[in-house]
Short mmCIF file of C-alpha atoms in Angstrom, two decimals:
data_model
loop_
_atom_site.label_atom_id
_atom_site.label_comp_id
_atom_site.label_asym_id
_atom_site.label_seq_id
_atom_site.Cartn_x
_atom_site.Cartn_y
_atom_site.Cartn_z
CA UNK A 103 -13.27 148.44 214.44
CA UNK A 104 -15.10 147.93 211.16
CA UNK A 105 -14.13 149.44 207.80
CA UNK A 106 -16.27 152.55 208.34
CA UNK A 107 -14.61 153.29 211.68
CA UNK A 108 -11.14 152.78 210.23
CA UNK A 109 -11.93 155.01 207.25
CA UNK A 110 -13.13 157.76 209.55
CA UNK A 111 -10.12 157.36 211.82
CA UNK A 112 -7.66 157.43 208.94
CA UNK A 113 -9.12 160.52 207.33
CA UNK A 114 -9.42 162.20 210.72
CA UNK A 115 -5.77 161.45 211.46
CA UNK A 116 -4.42 162.57 208.10
CA UNK A 117 -6.44 165.78 207.92
CA UNK A 118 -5.68 166.70 211.54
CA UNK A 119 -1.96 166.21 210.99
CA UNK A 120 -2.06 168.03 207.66
CA UNK A 121 -3.95 171.02 209.03
CA UNK A 122 -1.22 171.72 211.58
CA UNK A 123 0.65 173.28 208.65
CA UNK A 124 -1.92 175.25 206.58
CA UNK A 125 -3.27 177.05 209.64
CA UNK A 126 0.19 178.49 210.31
CA UNK A 127 0.77 179.13 206.60
CA UNK A 128 -2.41 181.17 206.17
CA UNK A 129 -1.89 183.15 209.36
CA UNK A 130 1.77 183.85 208.61
CA UNK A 131 0.89 185.04 205.11
CA UNK A 132 -1.03 187.96 206.63
CA UNK A 133 1.61 188.76 209.25
CA UNK A 134 4.43 188.69 206.67
CA UNK A 135 2.45 191.12 204.52
CA UNK A 136 1.99 193.39 207.54
CA UNK A 137 5.72 193.25 208.27
CA UNK A 138 6.43 194.31 204.68
CA UNK A 139 3.87 197.13 204.76
CA UNK A 140 5.23 198.53 208.02
CA UNK A 141 8.79 198.28 206.69
CA UNK A 142 7.88 200.15 203.51
CA UNK A 143 6.06 202.89 205.41
CA UNK A 144 8.47 203.39 208.32
CA UNK A 145 11.76 202.46 206.59
CA UNK A 146 12.48 200.32 209.67
CA UNK A 147 14.70 197.54 208.36
CA UNK A 148 13.93 195.29 211.32
CA UNK A 149 10.42 194.77 209.94
CA UNK A 150 11.76 193.91 206.50
CA UNK A 151 14.21 191.45 208.04
CA UNK A 152 11.33 189.99 210.06
CA UNK A 153 9.31 189.45 206.88
CA UNK A 154 12.27 187.70 205.27
CA UNK A 155 12.89 185.51 208.32
CA UNK A 156 9.27 184.44 208.65
CA UNK A 157 9.14 183.97 204.88
CA UNK A 158 11.79 181.26 205.18
CA UNK A 159 9.81 179.57 207.95
CA UNK A 160 6.68 179.98 205.82
CA UNK A 161 8.41 178.15 202.97
CA UNK A 162 9.32 175.20 205.18
CA UNK A 163 5.81 175.03 206.61
CA UNK A 164 4.23 175.36 203.17
CA UNK A 165 6.32 172.53 201.69
CA UNK A 166 5.47 170.13 204.51
CA UNK A 167 1.81 171.10 204.22
CA UNK A 168 1.82 170.19 200.53
CA UNK A 169 3.38 166.79 201.22
CA UNK A 170 0.97 165.91 204.03
CA UNK A 171 -2.03 167.05 202.01
CA UNK A 172 -1.43 164.79 199.02
CA UNK A 173 -2.79 161.58 200.63
CA UNK A 174 -6.18 163.18 201.24
CA UNK A 175 -6.69 163.79 197.54
CA UNK A 176 -6.28 160.06 196.96
CA UNK A 177 -8.47 159.12 199.92
CA UNK A 178 -11.50 160.63 198.19
CA UNK A 179 -11.14 157.88 195.60
CA UNK A 180 -9.65 155.02 197.60
CA UNK A 181 -11.61 155.33 200.85
CA UNK A 182 -14.65 157.47 200.02
CA UNK A 183 -15.53 156.40 196.49
CA UNK A 184 -19.30 156.53 197.01
CA UNK A 185 -19.06 160.08 198.36
CA UNK A 186 -16.95 161.10 195.36
CA UNK A 187 -19.43 159.50 192.99
CA UNK A 188 -22.39 161.12 194.74
CA UNK A 189 -21.08 164.66 195.33
CA UNK A 190 -18.03 164.92 193.07
CA UNK A 191 -19.95 166.85 190.44
CA UNK A 192 -20.31 169.67 192.96
CA UNK A 193 -17.34 169.63 195.35
CA UNK A 194 -14.91 168.73 192.58
CA UNK A 195 -15.26 172.28 191.25
CA UNK A 196 -13.82 174.02 194.29
CA UNK A 197 -11.18 171.36 194.83
CA UNK A 198 -10.02 171.82 191.24
CA UNK A 199 -10.01 175.62 191.50
CA UNK A 200 -7.98 175.44 194.70
CA UNK A 201 -5.30 173.45 192.91
CA UNK A 202 -5.30 175.25 189.56
CA UNK A 203 -5.58 178.85 190.68
CA UNK A 204 -4.86 179.49 194.35
CA UNK A 205 -2.15 176.90 194.94
CA UNK A 206 -0.15 177.76 191.83
CA UNK A 207 -0.40 181.50 192.50
CA UNK A 208 0.82 181.00 196.05
CA UNK A 209 3.66 178.70 194.96
CA UNK A 210 4.90 180.92 192.12
CA UNK A 211 4.91 184.14 194.10
CA UNK A 212 6.44 182.45 197.13
CA UNK A 213 9.53 181.76 195.04
CA UNK A 214 9.59 185.39 193.89
CA UNK A 215 9.21 186.60 197.47
CA UNK A 216 11.96 184.40 198.86
CA UNK A 217 14.55 184.84 196.12
CA UNK A 218 13.70 188.04 194.26
CA UNK A 219 14.05 190.82 196.84
CA UNK A 220 17.55 191.99 195.91
CA UNK A 221 16.94 191.65 192.18
CA UNK A 222 13.50 193.29 191.93
CA UNK A 223 13.41 195.63 194.92
CA UNK A 224 11.11 196.18 197.87
CA UNK A 225 7.96 197.14 195.99
CA UNK A 226 7.96 194.02 193.83
CA UNK A 227 8.79 192.02 196.94
CA UNK A 228 5.78 193.58 198.65
CA UNK A 229 3.63 192.63 195.64
CA UNK A 230 4.93 189.06 195.91
CA UNK A 231 4.10 189.02 199.63
CA UNK A 232 0.58 190.21 198.83
CA UNK A 233 0.12 187.53 196.18
CA UNK A 234 1.33 184.83 198.58
CA UNK A 235 -1.22 186.12 201.08
CA UNK A 236 -3.94 186.29 198.43
CA UNK A 237 -3.17 182.82 197.09
CA UNK A 238 -3.09 181.17 200.50
CA UNK A 239 -6.31 182.81 201.64
CA UNK A 240 -8.05 182.08 198.34
CA UNK A 241 -6.93 178.47 198.66
CA UNK A 242 -8.43 178.42 202.14
CA UNK A 243 -11.73 179.73 200.81
CA UNK A 244 -12.07 177.05 198.14
CA UNK A 245 -11.43 174.33 200.73
CA UNK A 246 -13.86 175.92 203.19
CA UNK A 247 -16.50 176.23 200.45
CA UNK A 248 -16.15 172.50 199.84
CA UNK A 249 -16.65 171.73 203.52
CA UNK A 250 -19.49 174.24 203.76
CA UNK A 251 -21.39 172.36 201.06
CA UNK A 252 -21.06 169.20 203.15
CA UNK A 253 -22.39 171.13 206.15
CA UNK A 254 -25.12 173.09 204.35
CA UNK A 255 -25.63 171.99 200.73
CA UNK A 256 -26.89 174.67 198.31
CA UNK A 257 -26.83 175.28 194.55
CA UNK A 258 -27.37 171.65 193.55
CA UNK A 259 -29.99 169.30 192.23
CA UNK A 260 -30.39 165.55 192.52
CA UNK A 261 -30.03 164.04 189.05
CA UNK A 262 -31.99 161.06 187.77
CA UNK A 263 -29.01 158.76 188.36
CA UNK A 264 -28.97 159.65 192.05
CA UNK A 265 -25.94 161.92 191.89
CA UNK A 266 -25.66 165.60 192.76
CA UNK A 267 -25.28 168.15 189.98
CA UNK A 268 -24.23 171.78 190.32
CA UNK A 269 -26.94 174.11 189.01
CA UNK A 270 -26.00 177.44 190.63
CA UNK A 271 -22.26 178.04 190.83
CA UNK A 272 -22.51 181.35 192.68
CA UNK A 273 -24.96 180.01 195.24
CA UNK A 274 -22.50 177.19 195.86
CA UNK A 275 -19.40 179.41 196.09
CA UNK A 276 -21.12 182.15 198.11
CA UNK A 277 -22.84 179.72 200.46
CA UNK A 278 -23.59 181.74 203.65
CA UNK A 279 -22.18 178.86 205.67
CA UNK A 280 -18.91 179.13 203.73
CA UNK A 281 -18.57 182.85 204.37
CA UNK A 282 -19.00 182.62 208.14
CA UNK A 283 -16.98 179.42 208.44
CA UNK A 284 -14.20 180.96 206.37
CA UNK A 285 -13.98 184.12 208.45
CA UNK A 286 -13.96 182.12 211.68
CA UNK A 287 -11.33 179.74 210.34
CA UNK A 288 -9.02 182.46 209.00
CA UNK A 289 -9.16 184.36 212.28
CA UNK A 290 -8.12 181.11 213.96
CA UNK A 291 -5.18 180.85 211.57
CA UNK A 292 -4.08 184.36 212.49
CA UNK A 293 -4.36 183.45 216.18
CA UNK A 294 -2.08 180.45 215.58
CA UNK A 295 0.48 182.50 213.66
CA UNK A 296 0.35 185.34 216.18
CA UNK A 297 1.09 183.01 219.08
CA UNK A 298 3.95 181.43 217.10
CA UNK A 299 5.47 184.83 216.26
CA UNK A 300 5.07 186.04 219.85
CA UNK A 301 6.60 182.81 221.19
CA UNK A 302 9.70 183.20 219.02
CA UNK A 303 10.01 186.82 220.10
CA UNK A 304 9.74 185.78 223.75
CA UNK A 305 12.36 183.08 223.17
CA UNK A 306 14.88 185.53 221.74
CA UNK A 307 14.35 188.00 224.59
CA UNK A 308 14.70 185.29 227.22
CA UNK A 309 17.90 184.04 225.58
CA UNK A 310 19.27 187.55 225.13
CA UNK A 311 19.69 187.01 221.37
CA UNK A 312 18.28 189.00 218.45
CA UNK A 313 16.62 191.26 221.00
CA UNK A 314 15.47 194.00 218.62
CA UNK A 315 13.89 191.38 216.40
CA UNK A 316 12.35 189.74 219.46
CA UNK A 317 10.64 193.02 220.31
CA UNK A 318 9.31 193.35 216.76
CA UNK A 319 7.97 189.78 216.86
CA UNK A 320 6.35 190.31 220.25
CA UNK A 321 4.67 193.54 219.20
CA UNK A 322 3.24 192.01 216.03
CA UNK A 323 2.24 188.75 217.71
CA UNK A 324 0.51 190.37 220.68
CA UNK A 325 -1.42 193.00 218.71
CA UNK A 326 -2.49 190.61 215.94
CA UNK A 327 -3.22 187.89 218.50
CA UNK A 328 -5.50 190.12 220.56
CA UNK A 329 -7.43 191.43 217.56
CA UNK A 330 -7.88 187.99 215.97
CA UNK A 331 -8.84 186.38 219.29
CA UNK A 332 -11.56 188.99 219.80
CA UNK A 333 -12.81 188.50 216.23
CA UNK A 334 -13.03 184.77 216.91
CA UNK A 335 -15.75 185.47 219.46
CA UNK A 336 -17.59 188.26 217.66
CA UNK A 337 -18.67 188.52 214.97
CA UNK A 338 -17.33 185.29 213.41
CA UNK A 339 -18.00 182.84 216.25
CA UNK A 340 -21.39 184.36 216.99
CA UNK A 341 -22.43 184.13 213.34
CA UNK A 342 -21.23 180.53 213.09
CA UNK A 343 -23.24 179.61 216.19
CA UNK A 344 -26.39 181.15 214.74
CA UNK A 345 -25.87 179.17 211.53
CA UNK A 346 -25.70 175.99 213.61
CA UNK A 347 -28.90 176.90 215.43
CA UNK A 348 -30.71 177.53 212.15
CA UNK A 349 -29.47 174.68 209.97
CA UNK A 350 -27.98 172.03 212.29
CA UNK A 351 -29.92 172.12 215.58
CA UNK A 352 -28.84 168.56 216.53
CA UNK A 353 -25.20 169.66 216.30
CA UNK A 354 -25.89 172.73 218.45
CA UNK A 355 -27.62 170.57 221.04
CA UNK A 356 -24.69 168.16 221.13
CA UNK A 357 -22.05 170.86 221.43
CA UNK A 358 -23.92 172.72 224.15
CA UNK A 359 -24.97 169.61 226.07
CA UNK A 360 -28.66 170.43 225.58
CA UNK A 361 -30.26 167.04 226.16
CA UNK A 362 -33.77 168.41 226.68
CA UNK A 363 -35.75 171.00 224.73
CA UNK A 364 -36.34 174.14 226.76
CA UNK A 365 -37.00 177.84 226.61
CA UNK A 366 -34.73 180.13 228.62
CA UNK A 367 -31.98 177.60 227.85
CA UNK A 368 -28.86 178.08 229.98
CA UNK A 369 -25.30 178.21 228.66
CA UNK A 370 -23.21 175.41 230.13
CA UNK A 371 -19.79 176.71 231.16
CA UNK A 372 -18.51 173.54 232.83
CA UNK A 373 -20.09 170.13 233.33
CA UNK A 374 -19.89 166.47 232.44
CA UNK A 375 -22.52 165.21 229.98
CA UNK A 376 -24.15 161.88 230.79
CA UNK A 377 -25.92 160.37 227.78
CA UNK A 378 -27.49 157.62 229.87
CA UNK A 379 -29.32 160.04 232.16
CA UNK A 380 -29.60 162.85 229.62
CA UNK A 381 -28.16 165.39 232.04
CA UNK A 382 -25.12 167.57 232.62
CA UNK A 383 -23.51 166.55 235.88
CA UNK A 384 -21.85 169.11 238.19
CA UNK A 385 -22.86 171.97 235.91
CA UNK A 386 -21.95 175.62 236.08
CA UNK A 387 -24.46 177.43 233.87
CA UNK A 388 -25.57 180.95 232.99
CA UNK A 389 -29.40 181.13 232.72
CA UNK A 390 -31.05 182.19 229.45
CA UNK A 391 -27.77 182.85 227.63
CA UNK A 392 -27.91 179.94 225.16
CA UNK A 393 -31.40 180.98 224.01
CA UNK A 394 -30.17 184.54 223.52
CA UNK A 395 -26.97 183.59 221.70
CA UNK A 396 -28.71 181.11 219.39
CA UNK A 397 -31.90 183.01 218.58
CA UNK A 398 -31.54 186.54 219.97
CA UNK A 399 -34.14 186.14 222.73
CA UNK A 400 -33.84 184.83 226.26
CA UNK A 401 -37.32 183.29 225.85
CA UNK A 402 -36.47 181.36 222.67
CA UNK A 403 -36.83 177.60 222.68
CA UNK A 404 -33.65 175.61 222.05
CA UNK A 405 -34.29 172.11 220.75
CA UNK A 406 -32.53 169.44 222.73
CA UNK A 407 -31.30 166.05 221.58
CA UNK A 408 -34.56 164.55 222.86
CA UNK A 409 -36.46 166.25 220.02
CA UNK A 410 -34.59 164.37 217.29
CA UNK A 411 -34.83 160.67 216.37
CA UNK A 412 -31.76 158.70 217.45
CA UNK A 413 -30.65 158.21 213.83
CA UNK A 414 -30.65 162.00 213.30
CA UNK A 415 -28.40 162.82 216.24
CA UNK A 416 -24.58 163.06 216.21
CA UNK A 417 -23.24 159.58 216.88
CA UNK A 418 -20.69 160.90 219.38
CA UNK A 419 -22.35 163.85 221.07
CA UNK A 420 -19.98 163.58 224.03
CA UNK A 421 -16.93 164.17 221.83
CA UNK A 422 -18.64 167.11 220.12
CA UNK A 423 -19.45 168.60 223.54
CA UNK A 424 -15.94 168.32 224.94
CA UNK A 425 -14.24 169.46 221.73
CA UNK A 426 -16.46 172.53 221.55
CA UNK A 427 -15.93 173.46 225.18
CA UNK A 428 -12.16 173.01 224.94
CA UNK A 429 -12.14 175.34 221.94
CA UNK A 430 -14.24 177.97 223.69
CA UNK A 431 -12.30 177.69 226.93
CA UNK A 432 -8.95 178.10 225.22
CA UNK A 433 -10.26 180.98 223.13
CA UNK A 434 -11.29 182.79 226.30
CA UNK A 435 -7.82 182.25 227.77
CA UNK A 436 -6.25 183.60 224.56
CA UNK A 437 -8.15 186.87 224.93
CA UNK A 438 -7.08 187.21 228.56
CA UNK A 439 -3.43 186.39 227.82
CA UNK A 440 -3.12 188.67 224.81
CA UNK A 441 -5.10 191.39 226.57
CA UNK A 442 -2.66 191.35 229.49
CA UNK A 443 0.30 191.25 227.12
CA UNK A 444 -1.07 194.18 225.12
CA UNK A 445 -1.55 196.18 228.33
CA UNK A 446 2.05 195.58 229.41
CA UNK A 447 3.23 196.36 225.87
CA UNK A 448 1.41 199.68 226.07
CA UNK A 449 2.99 200.36 229.45
CA UNK A 450 6.44 199.45 228.11
CA UNK A 451 6.92 196.57 230.53
CA UNK A 452 6.28 193.51 228.37
CA UNK A 453 9.86 193.07 227.17
CA UNK A 454 11.19 192.86 230.74
CA UNK A 455 8.38 190.75 232.24
CA UNK A 456 10.16 187.39 232.21
CA UNK A 457 7.24 185.51 233.77
CA UNK A 458 4.86 186.60 231.02
CA UNK A 459 7.51 185.97 228.36
CA UNK A 460 7.74 182.39 229.59
CA UNK A 461 3.95 182.07 229.42
CA UNK A 462 3.92 183.40 225.85
CA UNK A 463 6.73 181.04 224.90
CA UNK A 464 4.94 178.00 226.29
CA UNK A 465 1.50 178.94 224.95
CA UNK A 466 2.15 178.49 221.22
CA UNK A 467 0.80 174.87 221.03
CA UNK A 468 -2.60 175.80 222.41
CA UNK A 469 -4.01 177.59 219.33
CA UNK A 470 -3.28 174.37 217.41
CA UNK A 471 -5.29 172.46 220.01
CA UNK A 472 -8.14 174.97 219.93
CA UNK A 473 -8.36 174.92 216.13
CA UNK A 474 -8.27 171.14 216.03
CA UNK A 475 -11.01 170.92 218.64
CA UNK A 476 -13.12 173.37 216.66
CA UNK A 477 -12.91 171.16 213.59
CA UNK A 478 -13.61 168.04 215.66
CA UNK A 479 -16.73 169.71 217.05
CA UNK A 480 -17.91 170.76 213.58
CA UNK A 481 -17.31 167.37 211.96
CA UNK A 482 -18.69 165.30 214.84
CA UNK A 483 -21.69 167.62 215.02
CA UNK A 484 -22.49 167.01 211.34
CA UNK A 485 -22.74 163.26 211.86
CA UNK A 486 -24.35 160.94 210.86
CA UNK A 487 -24.15 162.81 207.55
CA UNK A 488 -21.23 163.33 205.19
CA UNK A 489 -23.37 165.71 203.10
CA UNK A 490 -25.89 167.06 205.57
CA UNK A 491 -29.34 165.65 204.98
CA UNK A 492 -28.36 164.02 201.67
CA UNK A 493 -25.81 161.24 202.21
CA UNK A 494 -24.96 159.39 205.39
CA UNK A 495 -21.36 158.76 206.30
CA UNK A 496 -22.05 155.03 206.44
CA UNK A 497 -23.09 155.15 202.76
CA UNK A 498 -20.06 157.17 201.58
CA UNK A 499 -17.19 154.70 201.89
CA UNK A 500 -15.57 152.52 199.24
CA UNK A 501 -17.43 149.19 199.37
CA UNK A 502 -14.49 146.89 198.57
CA UNK A 503 -12.12 148.08 201.30
CA UNK A 504 -11.95 145.97 204.44
CA UNK A 505 -11.12 147.21 207.90
CA UNK A 506 -7.78 145.42 207.73
CA UNK A 507 -6.86 147.16 204.48
CA UNK A 508 -7.50 150.59 205.97
CA UNK A 509 -5.80 149.73 209.27
CA UNK A 510 -2.65 148.66 207.43
CA UNK A 511 -2.47 151.84 205.35
CA UNK A 512 -3.17 153.93 208.45
CA UNK A 513 -0.08 152.49 210.13
CA UNK A 514 1.89 153.36 207.02
CA UNK A 515 0.67 156.96 207.13
CA UNK A 516 1.61 157.20 210.80
CA UNK A 517 5.15 156.06 210.12
CA UNK A 518 5.51 158.37 207.13
CA UNK A 519 4.12 161.37 208.99
CA UNK A 520 6.46 160.69 211.91
CA UNK A 521 9.45 160.97 209.57
CA UNK A 522 8.00 164.10 207.94
CA UNK A 523 7.43 165.64 211.36
CA UNK A 524 11.04 165.02 212.38
CA UNK A 525 12.28 166.62 209.16
CA UNK A 526 10.02 169.61 209.73
CA UNK A 527 11.19 170.13 213.31
CA UNK A 528 14.83 169.91 212.23
CA UNK A 529 14.44 172.47 209.45
CA UNK A 530 12.26 174.79 211.53
CA UNK A 531 14.55 174.71 214.56
CA UNK A 532 17.60 175.26 212.37
CA UNK A 533 16.08 178.47 211.04
CA UNK A 534 15.18 179.56 214.57
CA UNK A 535 18.78 178.98 215.61
CA UNK A 536 20.07 181.10 212.71
CA UNK A 537 17.56 183.81 213.53
CA UNK A 538 16.64 186.89 211.50
CA UNK A 539 19.34 188.95 209.83
CA UNK A 540 19.79 191.92 207.49
CA UNK A 541 20.27 191.48 203.75
CA UNK A 542 23.65 192.39 202.28
CA UNK A 543 24.28 193.76 198.82
CA UNK A 544 25.29 190.30 197.63
CA UNK A 545 21.98 188.75 198.61
CA UNK A 546 23.29 187.13 201.77
CA UNK A 547 21.62 187.25 205.16
CA UNK A 548 24.26 187.87 207.81
CA UNK A 549 23.71 186.50 211.30
CA UNK A 550 25.03 189.27 213.56
CA UNK A 551 26.00 187.07 216.52
CA UNK A 552 28.20 184.70 214.57
CA UNK A 553 29.24 186.70 211.53
CA UNK A 554 28.27 183.81 209.25
CA UNK A 555 26.14 184.30 206.19
CA UNK A 556 23.19 182.36 204.85
CA UNK A 557 22.51 182.78 201.13
CA UNK A 558 18.84 183.33 200.33
#
């Protein structure tokens, strides 16, 4: 592997590992806020205890996310210096705002939420929960806006020195690509959090521990999971697909396995792409559907990979195809699973359906896989560009780094992240073992089964 390949691998590894944590953080922020709102309206203390319990898990997840995200800030300078020099005048704005505004708001109010409930009361605690939600989702938007510029650059001009300059801040921040990508991404985060909450609820019911809390977790996880899974398909996924068709037709062709330009283009459900023959082998397709989904007409022409020069096509169309289809396939399964769970919840049979509880318990890793595959599809589809149409990935690296240098530091990151992962699992599982508990007048959370107390 040359230096470019190692740089891409290292950044891909670090950002994939890092994003395991923010996706749960952003999704949990919404669910914790919902727990608090329901508790305030219904006076049901189980929901307030649930918010406190998931707030502690949120804090662990948030801290690990911060630690794993730090290396990427340095990689912009150490590994991608030419990209930073070329586009830093634009993307540096949103990266700075994410750190100065959103991150600090989230961090400050997280402390108030976790440690200020007894001192300031439920309403201030609800305000803190809202600000944690607002800060985490605002942080997500600034990061998405940065990526959206790389996917669909707007609001810039090319200066005389060959660098990009920001000329329209609002066009940049309100990039249509950013809005649709953000909505799709945040729904995915809620899916991840919903499956995690439902899985913990299923675990407690299967173990016969914290059963009332388990029911609360299941109800929230299933309802939020069904709604967010449906929103992933329409309107957010549909809008994102139409943006691809309009602005990145080579990426759409790669993801859909469209090797040849055609009208009445079929949607490939299953099949193995063969780049050598330019065909999908053993396909199961639905006629006309791709044309309709991409352009709103079954007669519309969908450009295939054959209509683009080789140097304008994604350099790994096969990976983009499989990543996209894994994401879509898992998303379809999520709707079916949460739909069935919601039906049994409505019928009052979910809490006693041990088979489905086991399925919900074992399903929590799959939203992580689906989200990761979605990002792989998006980033592989953008290739060979780092800023679409303006700078190629091959021209974005730091010129003085050798492949060996990057390989060595990659091994270091792997070892460090292994240790961080072990610490995270220990802390997370310890909180799961303690479980949720009511708050006493002294500010202690009592675990009913053991009678012990955990100071918060």
